[in-house]
Coordinates of C-alpha atoms in Angstrom, one line a residue:
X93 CA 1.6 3.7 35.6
X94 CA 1.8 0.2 34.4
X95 CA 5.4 -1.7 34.8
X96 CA 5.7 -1.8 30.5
X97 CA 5.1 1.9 30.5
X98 CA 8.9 2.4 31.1
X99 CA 9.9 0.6 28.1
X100 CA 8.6 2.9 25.3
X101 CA 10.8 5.7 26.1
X102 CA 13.4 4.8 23.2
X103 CA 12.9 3.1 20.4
X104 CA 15.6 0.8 21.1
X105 CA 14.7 -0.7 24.2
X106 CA 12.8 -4.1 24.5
X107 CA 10.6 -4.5 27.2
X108 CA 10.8 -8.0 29.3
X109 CA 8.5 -9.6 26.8
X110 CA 10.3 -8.9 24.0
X111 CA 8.3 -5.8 22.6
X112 CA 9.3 -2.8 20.7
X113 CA 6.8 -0.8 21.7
X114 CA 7.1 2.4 19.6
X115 CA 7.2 0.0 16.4
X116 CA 4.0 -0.8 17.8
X117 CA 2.8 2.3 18.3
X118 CA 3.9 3.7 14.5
X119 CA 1.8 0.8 13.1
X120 CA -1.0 1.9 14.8
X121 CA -0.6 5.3 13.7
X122 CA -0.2 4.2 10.3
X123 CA -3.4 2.6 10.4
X124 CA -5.5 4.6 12.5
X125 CA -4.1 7.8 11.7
X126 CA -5.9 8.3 8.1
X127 CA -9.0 6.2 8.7
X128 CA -8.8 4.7 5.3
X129 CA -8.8 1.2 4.1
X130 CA -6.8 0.2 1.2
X131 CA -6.8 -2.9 -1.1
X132 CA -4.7 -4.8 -3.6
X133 CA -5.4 -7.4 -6.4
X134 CA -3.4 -8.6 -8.2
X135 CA -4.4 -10.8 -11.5
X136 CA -3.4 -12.7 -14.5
X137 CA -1.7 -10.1 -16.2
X138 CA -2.8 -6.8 -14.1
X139 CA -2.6 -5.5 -10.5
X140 CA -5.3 -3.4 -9.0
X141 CA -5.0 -0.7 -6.5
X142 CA -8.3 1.0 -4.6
X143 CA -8.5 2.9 -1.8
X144 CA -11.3 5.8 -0.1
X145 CA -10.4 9.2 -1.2
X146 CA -11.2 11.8 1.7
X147 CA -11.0 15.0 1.2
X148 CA -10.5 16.9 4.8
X149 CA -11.5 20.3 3.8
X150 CA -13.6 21.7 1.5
X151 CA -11.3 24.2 0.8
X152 CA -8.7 22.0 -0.4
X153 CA -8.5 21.0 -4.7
X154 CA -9.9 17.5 -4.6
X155 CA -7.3 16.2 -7.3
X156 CA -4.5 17.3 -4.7
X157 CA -6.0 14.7 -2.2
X158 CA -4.2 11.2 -3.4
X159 CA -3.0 8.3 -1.7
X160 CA -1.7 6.5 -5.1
X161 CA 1.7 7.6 -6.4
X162 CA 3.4 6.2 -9.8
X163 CA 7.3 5.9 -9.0
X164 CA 8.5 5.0 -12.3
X165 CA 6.9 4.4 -16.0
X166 CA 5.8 1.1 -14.8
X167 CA 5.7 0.9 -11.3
X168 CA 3.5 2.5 -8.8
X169 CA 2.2 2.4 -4.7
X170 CA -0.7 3.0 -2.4
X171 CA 0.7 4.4 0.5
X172 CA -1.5 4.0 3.7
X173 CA -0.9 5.9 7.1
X174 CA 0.4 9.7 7.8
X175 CA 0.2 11.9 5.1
X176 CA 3.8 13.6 5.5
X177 CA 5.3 10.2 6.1
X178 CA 4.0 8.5 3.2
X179 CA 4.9 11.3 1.0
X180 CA 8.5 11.0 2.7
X181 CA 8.7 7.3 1.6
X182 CA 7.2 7.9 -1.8
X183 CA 10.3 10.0 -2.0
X184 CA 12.8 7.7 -1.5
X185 CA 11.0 5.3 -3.7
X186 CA 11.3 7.3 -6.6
X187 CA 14.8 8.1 -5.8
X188 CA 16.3 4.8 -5.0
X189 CA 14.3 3.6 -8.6
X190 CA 15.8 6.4 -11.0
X191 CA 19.4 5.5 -9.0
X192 CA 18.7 1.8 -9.9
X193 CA 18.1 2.9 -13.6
X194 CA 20.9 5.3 -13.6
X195 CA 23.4 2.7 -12.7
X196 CA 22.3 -0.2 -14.5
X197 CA 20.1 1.4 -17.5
X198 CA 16.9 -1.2 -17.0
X199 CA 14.1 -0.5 -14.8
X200 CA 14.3 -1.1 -11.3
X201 CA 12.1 -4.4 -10.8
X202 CA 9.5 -4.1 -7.7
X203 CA 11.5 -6.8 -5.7
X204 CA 14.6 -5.3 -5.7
X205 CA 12.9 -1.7 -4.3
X206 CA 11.0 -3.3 -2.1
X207 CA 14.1 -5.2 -0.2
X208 CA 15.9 -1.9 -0.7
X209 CA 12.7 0.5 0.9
X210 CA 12.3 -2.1 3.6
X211 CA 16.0 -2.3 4.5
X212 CA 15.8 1.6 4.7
X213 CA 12.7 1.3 6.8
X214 CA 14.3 -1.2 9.2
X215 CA 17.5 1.0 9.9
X216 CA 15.2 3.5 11.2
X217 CA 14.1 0.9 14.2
X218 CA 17.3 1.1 15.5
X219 CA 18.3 3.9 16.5
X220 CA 17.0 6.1 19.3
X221 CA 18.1 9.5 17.1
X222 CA 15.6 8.3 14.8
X223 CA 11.7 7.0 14.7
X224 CA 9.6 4.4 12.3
X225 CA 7.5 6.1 9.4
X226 CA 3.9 5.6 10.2
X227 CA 3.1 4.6 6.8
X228 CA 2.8 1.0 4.7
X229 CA 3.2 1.2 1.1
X230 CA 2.0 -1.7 -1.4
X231 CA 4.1 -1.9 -4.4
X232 CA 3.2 -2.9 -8.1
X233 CA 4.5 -3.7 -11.0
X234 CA 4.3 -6.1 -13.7
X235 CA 8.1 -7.7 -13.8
X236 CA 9.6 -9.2 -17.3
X237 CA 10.1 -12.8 -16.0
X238 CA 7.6 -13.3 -13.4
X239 CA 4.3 -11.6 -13.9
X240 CA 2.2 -9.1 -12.0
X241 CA 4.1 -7.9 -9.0
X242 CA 2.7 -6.9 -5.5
X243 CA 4.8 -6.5 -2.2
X244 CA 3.4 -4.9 0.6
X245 CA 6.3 -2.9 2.9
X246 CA 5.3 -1.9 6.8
X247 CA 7.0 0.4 9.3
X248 CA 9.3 -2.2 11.0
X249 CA 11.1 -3.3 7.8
X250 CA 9.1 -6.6 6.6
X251 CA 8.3 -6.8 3.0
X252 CA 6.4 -9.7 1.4
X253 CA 4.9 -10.5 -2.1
X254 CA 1.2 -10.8 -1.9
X255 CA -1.1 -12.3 -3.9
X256 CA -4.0 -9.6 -2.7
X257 CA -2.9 -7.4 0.4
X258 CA -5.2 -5.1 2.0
X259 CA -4.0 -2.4 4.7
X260 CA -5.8 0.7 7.1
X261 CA -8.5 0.8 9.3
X262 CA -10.3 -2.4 8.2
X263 CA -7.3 -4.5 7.0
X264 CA -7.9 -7.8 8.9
X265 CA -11.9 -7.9 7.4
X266 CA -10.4 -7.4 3.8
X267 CA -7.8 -9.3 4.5
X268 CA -10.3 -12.1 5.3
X269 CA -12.5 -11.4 2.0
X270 CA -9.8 -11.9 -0.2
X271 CA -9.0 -15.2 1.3
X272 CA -11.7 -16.3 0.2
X273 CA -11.2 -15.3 -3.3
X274 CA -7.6 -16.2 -3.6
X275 CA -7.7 -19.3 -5.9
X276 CA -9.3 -17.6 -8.7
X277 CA -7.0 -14.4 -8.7
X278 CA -5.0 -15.9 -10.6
X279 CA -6.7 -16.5 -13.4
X280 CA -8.6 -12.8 -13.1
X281 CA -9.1 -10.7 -16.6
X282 CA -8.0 -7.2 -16.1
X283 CA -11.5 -5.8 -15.7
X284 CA -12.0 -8.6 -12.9
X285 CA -9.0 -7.5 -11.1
X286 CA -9.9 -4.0 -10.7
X287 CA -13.5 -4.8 -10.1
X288 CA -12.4 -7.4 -7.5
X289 CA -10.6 -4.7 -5.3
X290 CA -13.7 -2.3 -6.0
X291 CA -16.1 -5.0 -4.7
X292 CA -13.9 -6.2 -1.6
X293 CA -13.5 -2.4 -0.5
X294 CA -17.4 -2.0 -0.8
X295 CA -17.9 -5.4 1.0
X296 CA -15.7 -4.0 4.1
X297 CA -16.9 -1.1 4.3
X298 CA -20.6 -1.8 4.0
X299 CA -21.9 1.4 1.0
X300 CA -21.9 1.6 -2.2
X301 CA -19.6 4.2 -3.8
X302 CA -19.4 6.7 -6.2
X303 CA -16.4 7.8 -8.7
X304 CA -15.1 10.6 -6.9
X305 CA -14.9 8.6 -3.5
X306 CA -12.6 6.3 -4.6
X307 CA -8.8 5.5 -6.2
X308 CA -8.7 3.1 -8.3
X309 CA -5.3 2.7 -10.4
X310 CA -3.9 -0.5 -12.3
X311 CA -0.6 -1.6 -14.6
X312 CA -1.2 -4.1 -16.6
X313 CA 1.0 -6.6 -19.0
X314 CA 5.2 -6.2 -19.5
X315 CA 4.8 -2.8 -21.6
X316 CA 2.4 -1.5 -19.4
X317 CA 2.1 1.9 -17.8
X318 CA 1.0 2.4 -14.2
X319 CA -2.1 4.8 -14.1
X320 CA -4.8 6.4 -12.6
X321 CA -8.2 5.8 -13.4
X322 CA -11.0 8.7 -14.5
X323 CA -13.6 9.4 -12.6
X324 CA -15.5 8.5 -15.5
X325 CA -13.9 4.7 -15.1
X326 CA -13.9 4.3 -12.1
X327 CA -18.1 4.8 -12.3
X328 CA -17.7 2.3 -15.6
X329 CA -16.6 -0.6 -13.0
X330 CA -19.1 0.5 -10.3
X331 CA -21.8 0.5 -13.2
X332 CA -20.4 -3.0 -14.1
X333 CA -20.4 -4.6 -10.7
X334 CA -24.2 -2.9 -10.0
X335 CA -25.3 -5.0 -13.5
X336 CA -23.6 -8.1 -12.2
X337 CA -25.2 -8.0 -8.9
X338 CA -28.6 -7.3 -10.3

């Protein structure tokens, strides 16, 4: 048994170098447990959201399968890690938003819930009664003052706005990919923004997709709503980027 062994017993205790260990561990979990990689782009006026759909049984009703959740009219997240945990957090998002409208009749801007989601998140690291959720959630919106709106919120408590985020099982290689494209994201149509996610999913992953294997959802300009793309759409774009390529 190796000497840092005895430091992951509680969440609370810090090994000698410093570590958390079980904070390590839940963001492992959260992207190893599901196996899927998840992207962000965020544009001009719009921000994109992909990610793999997986459906683990064939008995289960593939709409039920989802990884994308709206929280309010305009605001929505890709949650990335254990299923119960991110439906757990998706919960308190839409809570702590309708409590933020409640009290002061506007809706709640993505900043403010992230800081809020992220304090929540951080409480949770420490205290041995309780343990990290293994899940990362990328927020968007599109806020009245300062555009398209993406934060990206992990198990420890950080929270960060992005200008393209990526997270799960290959989040370092997308991560890398959309470096590359960062300077022209801003200036992306809507169209380009989704297809931008679309294309640096397919570039990580190495296939080419269909509709039904992925999520694709968007908000775009100050009135916008937060959707959910149609399968029919979704093969729209992929039809798009094939021409493109061609």
């Amino acid at each position: 048994m190796s000497r840092d062994s005895n430091y992951d017993h509680h969440i609370t205790i810090f090994s000698p170098q410093g570590r958390l260990y079980q904070i390590e561990y839940a963001f492992k979990a959260a992207t190893a447990t599901s196996g899927l990689t998840s992207v962000a782009v965020r544009g001009k006026d719009t921000v994109a959201l992909v990610t793999q759909r997986k459906v683990p049984d064939r008995l289960i009703v593939p709409s039920s399968v989802t990884n994308i959740f709206k929280i309010s009219d305009g605001m929505g997240c890709l949650m990335t890690g254990m299923g119960a945990d991110c439906r757990a957090q998706v919960s308190r998002l839409r809570y702590e938003a309708a409590d933020f409208t409640y009290k002061y009749g506007a809706p709640c801007p993505a900043a403010v819930l992230a800081k809020r989601i992220a304090d929540v998140a951080q409480v949770n690291t420490q205290s041995a009664s309780m343990r990290p959720l293994a899940s990362v959630a990328m927020l968007v919106s599109v806020d009245d003052e300062r555009g398209p709106q993406l934060f990206k919120v992990d198990c420890a408590g950080h929270y960060l706005p992005f200008k393209a985020a990526a997270s799960g099982a290959k989040e370092q290689e997308a991560m890398n990919h959309l470096e590359k494209k960062a300077a022209d994201m801003a200036n992306y149509s809507e169209d380009e923004t989704v297809r931008a996610a679309i294309v640096c999913l397919g570039s990580v992953l190495g296939s080419d997709f269909r509709g039904g294997e992925l999520e694709v959802a968007k908000v775009t300009g100050k009135d916008g709503k937060f959707g959910v793309l149609t399968e029919d759409e979704i093969e729209g774009h992929l039809n798009a980027i094939a021409d493109s390529d061609a």
